[in-house]
Amino acid sequence: MHHPSDSSTDRDMTWDEIDALLGDDDPLADTATHSVERFETITPTARAILRTEQVTVDRSGGFGAMMESFDAPVVELFFDYAGQRISASDPRDRFFKAAAGGMRIVKRDFAAETRARCLLESFGAIDLECMTEWAVPPGSRAHYLLKCDGDVHDYCGFTAWVVPQLRKVGWTVELESGYPYQVVGADAPDWYARVEPDEQR
């Protein structure tokens, strides 16, 4: 007799059990009536959004309270798996994706994601989770700070040089509307100026 508290029948299936269900010996794996089909392998595309957010820094050095807040450029990083956006901070190692005939399970390519993170960090971006004295507002989707105590030259330099490098290797990089550290690209129309003396000086 089934007992309501019997955890062996009421509990959710584990991923290992789902793996076994979808294995090569599963006679339903290739049928259209199977609600969940085989695993799908997708190489993700790194996507980054640059914007500014208010950050708070503890500059007390452990002595008293010396908090400073100001706007700083940050990066939101996520990975595009054939149209499915997965945040860099998403803890899941796999997810479901709709497909013809049912659902597919996509395993995240953590090796590719790690390479993307390392590339971004090689250009000076700093993982906010590693910064104990810096904080962003609750609910922020930012993952990286461009630089600690950088200036306008650092931030514009990132836009002018790093962003094109990331795009060359397949990244999609967006500058949020109103991002203050945008630069004029090389494909911009030519600018001309005429200098005339000021007769009053």
PDB file of C-alpha atoms in Angstrom:
ATOM      1  CA  MET A   1       0.000   0.000   0.000  1.00  0.00           C
ATOM      2  CA  HIS A   2       1.308   3.432  -0.904  1.00  0.00           C
ATOM      3  CA  HIS A   3       1.967   5.643   2.097  1.00  0.00           C
ATOM      4  CA  PRO A   4       1.882   9.463   1.603  1.00  0.00           C
ATOM      5  CA  SER A   5       5.189   9.880   3.423  1.00  0.00           C
ATOM      6  CA  ASP A   6       7.030   7.337   1.267  1.00  0.00           C
ATOM      7  CA  SER A   7       9.886   9.545  -0.065  1.00  0.00           C
ATOM      8  CA  SER A   8      10.996   6.876  -2.543  1.00  0.00           C
ATOM      9  CA  THR A   9       7.863   7.428  -4.631  1.00  0.00           C
ATOM     10  CA  ASP A  10       6.998  11.067  -3.925  1.00  0.00           C
ATOM     11  CA  ARG A  11      10.445  12.617  -4.383  1.00  0.00           C
ATOM     12  CA  ASP A  12      11.566  14.347  -7.591  1.00  0.00           C
ATOM     13  CA  MET A  13      13.809  12.427  -9.969  1.00  0.00           C
ATOM     14  CA  THR A  14      17.523  13.173  -9.748  1.00  0.00           C
ATOM     15  CA  TRP A  15      19.573  14.163 -12.799  1.00  0.00           C
ATOM     16  CA  ASP A  16      21.321  10.773 -12.682  1.00  0.00           C
ATOM     17  CA  GLU A  17      17.946   9.062 -12.927  1.00  0.00           C
ATOM     18  CA  ILE A  18      16.980  11.313 -15.833  1.00  0.00           C
ATOM     19  CA  ASP A  19      20.309  10.475 -17.509  1.00  0.00           C
ATOM     20  CA  ALA A  20      19.528   6.786 -17.119  1.00  0.00           C
ATOM     21  CA  LEU A  21      16.030   7.329 -18.487  1.00  0.00           C
ATOM     22  CA  LEU A  22      17.431   9.038 -21.586  1.00  0.00           C
ATOM     23  CA  GLY A  23      20.243   6.550 -22.144  1.00  0.00           C
ATOM     24  CA  ASP A  24      20.895   4.588 -25.322  1.00  0.00           C
ATOM     25  CA  ASP A  25      18.874   1.645 -24.002  1.00  0.00           C
ATOM     26  CA  ASP A  26      15.730   3.733 -23.614  1.00  0.00           C
ATOM     27  CA  PRO A  27      13.266   2.385 -26.221  1.00  0.00           C
ATOM     28  CA  LEU A  28      11.314   5.657 -26.179  1.00  0.00           C
ATOM     29  CA  ALA A  29      14.283   7.972 -26.725  1.00  0.00           C
ATOM     30  CA  ASP A  30      13.626   8.421 -30.449  1.00  0.00           C
ATOM     31  CA  THR A  31       9.839   8.493 -30.438  1.00  0.00           C
ATOM     32  CA  ALA A  32       7.775  11.627 -30.889  1.00  0.00           C
ATOM     33  CA  THR A  33       5.696  10.721 -27.840  1.00  0.00           C
ATOM     34  CA  HIS A  34       8.677  11.037 -25.511  1.00  0.00           C
ATOM     35  CA  SER A  35       8.230  14.367 -23.688  1.00  0.00           C
ATOM     36  CA  VAL A  36      11.971  14.846 -23.023  1.00  0.00           C
ATOM     37  CA  GLU A  37      14.448  13.921 -25.755  1.00  0.00           C
ATOM     38  CA  ARG A  38      18.195  13.385 -25.751  1.00  0.00           C
ATOM     39  CA  PHE A  39      20.801  15.827 -24.552  1.00  0.00           C
ATOM     40  CA  GLU A  40      21.761  18.568 -26.975  1.00  0.00           C
ATOM     41  CA  THR A  41      25.266  20.006 -27.234  1.00  0.00           C
ATOM     42  CA  ILE A  42      25.428  23.731 -27.970  1.00  0.00           C
ATOM     43  CA  THR A  43      28.494  25.964 -28.017  1.00  0.00           C
ATOM     44  CA  PRO A  44      27.532  29.194 -26.237  1.00  0.00           C
ATOM     45  CA  THR A  45      28.197  32.718 -27.441  1.00  0.00           C
ATOM     46  CA  ALA A  46      29.408  35.163 -24.797  1.00  0.00           C
ATOM     47  CA  ARG A  47      27.338  38.335 -24.516  1.00  0.00           C
ATOM     48  CA  ALA A  48      28.205  41.383 -22.434  1.00  0.00           C
ATOM     49  CA  ILE A  49      26.303  44.547 -21.595  1.00  0.00           C
ATOM     50  CA  LEU A  50      28.216  47.622 -20.412  1.00  0.00           C
ATOM     51  CA  ARG A  51      26.465  50.183 -18.235  1.00  0.00           C
ATOM     52  CA  THR A  52      27.047  52.249 -15.122  1.00  0.00           C
ATOM     53  CA  GLU A  53      25.642  51.445 -11.694  1.00  0.00           C
ATOM     54  CA  GLN A  54      26.081  52.923  -8.264  1.00  0.00           C
ATOM     55  CA  VAL A  55      28.736  51.035  -6.333  1.00  0.00           C
ATOM     56  CA  THR A  56      29.637  51.406  -2.678  1.00  0.00           C
ATOM     57  CA  VAL A  57      33.205  51.031  -1.456  1.00  0.00           C
ATOM     58  CA  ASP A  58      34.387  50.485   2.101  1.00  0.00           C
ATOM     59  CA  ARG A  59      37.530  52.612   2.389  1.00  0.00           C
ATOM     60  CA  SER A  60      37.848  52.317   6.163  1.00  0.00           C
ATOM     61  CA  GLY A  61      40.568  49.695   5.991  1.00  0.00           C
ATOM     62  CA  GLY A  62      38.984  48.018   9.005  1.00  0.00           C
ATOM     63  CA  PHE A  63      39.038  51.181  11.127  1.00  0.00           C
ATOM     64  CA  GLY A  64      35.693  52.887  11.686  1.00  0.00           C
ATOM     65  CA  ALA A  65      33.239  53.493   8.863  1.00  0.00           C
ATOM     66  CA  MET A  66      34.242  55.237   5.672  1.00  0.00           C
ATOM     67  CA  MET A  67      31.793  54.348   2.897  1.00  0.00           C
ATOM     68  CA  GLU A  68      31.837  56.000  -0.508  1.00  0.00           C
ATOM     69  CA  SER A  69      29.202  55.612  -3.249  1.00  0.00           C
ATOM     70  CA  PHE A  70      29.547  56.638  -6.883  1.00  0.00           C
ATOM     71  CA  ASP A  71      28.625  55.517 -10.403  1.00  0.00           C
ATOM     72  CA  ALA A  72      31.058  53.101 -12.024  1.00  0.00           C
ATOM     73  CA  PRO A  73      31.068  51.064 -15.260  1.00  0.00           C
ATOM     74  CA  VAL A  74      30.087  47.419 -14.814  1.00  0.00           C
ATOM     75  CA  VAL A  75      29.610  44.405 -17.075  1.00  0.00           C
ATOM     76  CA  GLU A  76      26.659  42.036 -17.144  1.00  0.00           C
ATOM     77  CA  LEU A  77      27.814  38.719 -18.618  1.00  0.00           C
ATOM     78  CA  PHE A  78      25.639  35.922 -19.915  1.00  0.00           C
ATOM     79  CA  PHE A  79      25.874  33.102 -22.426  1.00  0.00           C
ATOM     80  CA  ASP A  80      23.629  32.562 -25.419  1.00  0.00           C
ATOM     81  CA  TYR A  81      22.820  28.905 -26.078  1.00  0.00           C
ATOM     82  CA  ALA A  82      21.051  29.128 -29.452  1.00  0.00           C
ATOM     83  CA  GLY A  83      18.663  31.796 -28.221  1.00  0.00           C
ATOM     84  CA  GLN A  84      18.504  30.690 -24.582  1.00  0.00           C
ATOM     85  CA  ARG A  85      20.228  33.280 -22.396  1.00  0.00           C
ATOM     86  CA  ILE A  86      21.938  31.928 -19.287  1.00  0.00           C
ATOM     87  CA  SER A  87      23.336  34.394 -16.763  1.00  0.00           C
ATOM     88  CA  ALA A  88      26.959  33.940 -15.713  1.00  0.00           C
ATOM     89  CA  SER A  89      25.705  33.653 -12.119  1.00  0.00           C
ATOM     90  CA  ASP A  90      23.062  30.999 -12.910  1.00  0.00           C
ATOM     91  CA  PRO A  91      23.901  27.962 -10.718  1.00  0.00           C
ATOM     92  CA  ARG A  92      22.318  25.368 -13.029  1.00  0.00           C
ATOM     93  CA  ASP A  93      24.586  22.953 -14.880  1.00  0.00           C
ATOM     94  CA  ARG A  94      21.886  22.174 -17.467  1.00  0.00           C
ATOM     95  CA  PHE A  95      18.514  23.461 -18.586  1.00  0.00           C
ATOM     96  CA  PHE A  96      15.531  22.524 -20.731  1.00  0.00           C
ATOM     97  CA  LYS A  97      15.120  23.896 -24.255  1.00  0.00           C
ATOM     98  CA  ALA A  98      12.020  23.594 -26.412  1.00  0.00           C
ATOM     99  CA  ALA A  99      12.528  21.621 -29.622  1.00  0.00           C
ATOM    100  CA  ALA A 100      10.413  20.008 -32.314  1.00  0.00           C
ATOM    101  CA  GLY A 101       8.752  16.934 -30.851  1.00  0.00           C
ATOM    102  CA  GLY A 102       9.414  17.762 -27.214  1.00  0.00           C
ATOM    103  CA  MET A 103      11.963  19.193 -24.811  1.00  0.00           C
ATOM    104  CA  ARG A 104      15.720  18.765 -24.922  1.00  0.00           C
ATOM    105  CA  ILE A 105      18.179  18.965 -22.060  1.00  0.00           C
ATOM    106  CA  VAL A 106      21.177  21.200 -22.747  1.00  0.00           C
ATOM    107  CA  LYS A 107      24.285  20.729 -20.642  1.00  0.00           C
ATOM    108  CA  ARG A 108      26.183  23.953 -20.091  1.00  0.00           C
ATOM    109  CA  ASP A 109      29.640  24.129 -21.624  1.00  0.00           C
ATOM    110  CA  PHE A 110      31.523  25.300 -18.542  1.00  0.00           C
ATOM    111  CA  ALA A 111      34.877  24.992 -20.318  1.00  0.00           C
ATOM    112  CA  ALA A 112      33.775  27.521 -22.957  1.00  0.00           C
ATOM    113  CA  GLU A 113      32.243  29.779 -20.297  1.00  0.00           C
ATOM    114  CA  THR A 114      35.454  29.692 -18.253  1.00  0.00           C
ATOM    115  CA  ARG A 115      37.539  30.617 -21.298  1.00  0.00           C
ATOM    116  CA  ALA A 116      35.248  33.586 -21.909  1.00  0.00           C
ATOM    117  CA  ARG A 117      35.558  34.712 -18.292  1.00  0.00           C
ATOM    118  CA  CYS A 118      39.350  34.416 -18.395  1.00  0.00           C
ATOM    119  CA  LEU A 119      39.480  36.475 -21.584  1.00  0.00           C
ATOM    120  CA  LEU A 120      37.376  39.252 -20.055  1.00  0.00           C
ATOM    121  CA  GLU A 121      39.466  39.231 -16.880  1.00  0.00           C
ATOM    122  CA  SER A 122      42.683  39.382 -18.922  1.00  0.00           C
ATOM    123  CA  PHE A 123      41.545  42.837 -20.077  1.00  0.00           C
ATOM    124  CA  GLY A 124      41.269  44.073 -16.488  1.00  0.00           C
ATOM    125  CA  ALA A 125      37.632  43.340 -15.600  1.00  0.00           C
ATOM    126  CA  ILE A 126      37.246  42.210 -11.978  1.00  0.00           C
ATOM    127  CA  ASP A 127      34.715  39.647 -10.759  1.00  0.00           C
ATOM    128  CA  LEU A 128      32.498  41.399  -8.208  1.00  0.00           C
ATOM    129  CA  GLU A 129      32.226  38.186  -6.185  1.00  0.00           C
ATOM    130  CA  CYS A 130      35.956  38.483  -5.470  1.00  0.00           C
ATOM    131  CA  MET A 131      35.706  42.061  -4.183  1.00  0.00           C
ATOM    132  CA  THR A 132      34.873  42.052  -0.487  1.00  0.00           C
ATOM    133  CA  GLU A 133      35.065  45.847  -0.113  1.00  0.00           C
ATOM    134  CA  TRP A 134      32.965  46.724  -3.164  1.00  0.00           C
ATOM    135  CA  ALA A 135      29.203  46.241  -3.424  1.00  0.00           C
ATOM    136  CA  VAL A 136      26.450  46.852  -5.976  1.00  0.00           C
ATOM    137  CA  PRO A 137      22.772  47.478  -5.132  1.00  0.00           C
ATOM    138  CA  PRO A 138      20.501  44.510  -4.343  1.00  0.00           C
ATOM    139  CA  GLY A 139      19.003  43.077  -7.509  1.00  0.00           C
ATOM    140  CA  SER A 140      21.897  44.222  -9.686  1.00  0.00           C
ATOM    141  CA  ARG A 141      22.658  41.942 -12.654  1.00  0.00           C
ATOM    142  CA  ALA A 142      26.287  43.113 -12.877  1.00  0.00           C
ATOM    143  CA  HIS A 143      29.041  40.494 -12.676  1.00  0.00           C
ATOM    144  CA  TYR A 144      32.197  42.523 -13.294  1.00  0.00           C
ATOM    145  CA  LEU A 145      33.655  45.923 -12.507  1.00  0.00           C
ATOM    146  CA  LEU A 146      35.791  47.337 -15.302  1.00  0.00           C
ATOM    147  CA  LYS A 147      38.523  48.632 -13.014  1.00  0.00           C
ATOM    148  CA  CYS A 148      39.072  49.608  -9.392  1.00  0.00           C
ATOM    149  CA  ASP A 149      39.382  53.392  -9.130  1.00  0.00           C
ATOM    150  CA  GLY A 150      39.751  53.801 -12.887  1.00  0.00           C
ATOM    151  CA  ASP A 151      39.302  57.134 -14.634  1.00  0.00           C
ATOM    152  CA  VAL A 152      37.615  58.322 -17.816  1.00  0.00           C
ATOM    153  CA  HIS A 153      40.708  57.444 -19.870  1.00  0.00           C
ATOM    154  CA  ASP A 154      40.654  53.830 -18.611  1.00  0.00           C
ATOM    155  CA  TYR A 155      36.951  53.421 -19.314  1.00  0.00           C
ATOM    156  CA  CYS A 156      37.035  55.010 -22.771  1.00  0.00           C
ATOM    157  CA  GLY A 157      40.125  52.937 -23.548  1.00  0.00           C
ATOM    158  CA  PHE A 158      38.172  49.774 -22.727  1.00  0.00           C
ATOM    159  CA  THR A 159      35.427  50.822 -25.137  1.00  0.00           C
ATOM    160  CA  ALA A 160      37.859  51.849 -27.871  1.00  0.00           C
ATOM    161  CA  TRP A 161      40.236  48.878 -27.723  1.00  0.00           C
ATOM    162  CA  VAL A 162      38.830  45.956 -25.705  1.00  0.00           C
ATOM    163  CA  VAL A 163      35.275  45.937 -27.079  1.00  0.00           C
ATOM    164  CA  PRO A 164      36.464  45.527 -30.719  1.00  0.00           C
ATOM    165  CA  GLN A 165      38.812  42.716 -29.630  1.00  0.00           C
ATOM    166  CA  LEU A 166      35.950  40.853 -27.949  1.00  0.00           C
ATOM    167  CA  ARG A 167      33.734  41.277 -31.002  1.00  0.00           C
ATOM    168  CA  LYS A 168      36.488  39.923 -33.251  1.00  0.00           C
ATOM    169  CA  VAL A 169      36.480  36.611 -31.353  1.00  0.00           C
ATOM    170  CA  GLY A 170      32.706  36.247 -31.582  1.00  0.00           C
ATOM    171  CA  TRP A 171      31.375  38.083 -28.548  1.00  0.00           C
ATOM    172  CA  THR A 172      28.259  40.223 -28.682  1.00  0.00           C
ATOM    173  CA  VAL A 173      28.930  43.427 -26.742  1.00  0.00           C
ATOM    174  CA  GLU A 174      26.235  46.025 -26.132  1.00  0.00           C
ATOM    175  CA  LEU A 175      26.626  49.517 -24.703  1.00  0.00           C
ATOM    176  CA  GLU A 176      23.499  50.393 -22.779  1.00  0.00           C
ATOM    177  CA  SER A 177      21.732  53.568 -23.848  1.00  0.00           C
ATOM    178  CA  GLY A 178      23.273  56.485 -21.995  1.00  0.00           C
ATOM    179  CA  TYR A 179      26.560  54.694 -21.267  1.00  0.00           C
ATOM    180  CA  PRO A 180      28.904  57.670 -20.753  1.00  0.00           C
ATOM    181  CA  TYR A 181      32.157  56.087 -21.970  1.00  0.00           C
ATOM    182  CA  GLN A 182      31.347  55.671 -25.645  1.00  0.00           C
ATOM    183  CA  VAL A 183      33.881  56.658 -28.282  1.00  0.00           C
ATOM    184  CA  VAL A 184      33.796  57.604 -31.954  1.00  0.00           C
ATOM    185  CA  GLY A 185      34.632  54.568 -34.064  1.00  0.00           C
ATOM    186  CA  ALA A 186      37.102  54.422 -36.921  1.00  0.00           C
ATOM    187  CA  ASP A 187      34.202  54.180 -39.377  1.00  0.00           C
ATOM    188  CA  ALA A 188      32.741  57.522 -38.267  1.00  0.00           C
ATOM    189  CA  PRO A 189      32.592  60.321 -40.868  1.00  0.00           C
ATOM    190  CA  ASP A 190      35.567  62.681 -41.044  1.00  0.00           C
ATOM    191  CA  TRP A 191      35.532  65.737 -38.818  1.00  0.00           C
ATOM    192  CA  TYR A 192      36.883  69.085 -39.966  1.00  0.00           C
ATOM    193  CA  ALA A 193      37.577  72.271 -38.044  1.00  0.00           C
ATOM    194  CA  ARG A 194      38.560  75.785 -38.984  1.00  0.00           C
ATOM    195  CA  VAL A 195      40.575  77.827 -36.511  1.00  0.00           C
ATOM    196  CA  GLU A 196      40.366  81.607 -36.651  1.00  0.00           C
ATOM    197  CA  PRO A 197      42.012  84.226 -34.452  1.00  0.00           C
ATOM    198  CA  ASP A 198      39.934  86.006 -31.843  1.00  0.00           C
ATOM    199  CA  GLU A 199      40.244  89.716 -32.593  1.00  0.00           C
ATOM    200  CA  GLN A 200      39.258  90.627 -29.037  1.00  0.00           C
ATOM    201  CA  ARG A 201      42.294  88.915 -27.522  1.00  0.00           C
TER     202      ARG A 201
END
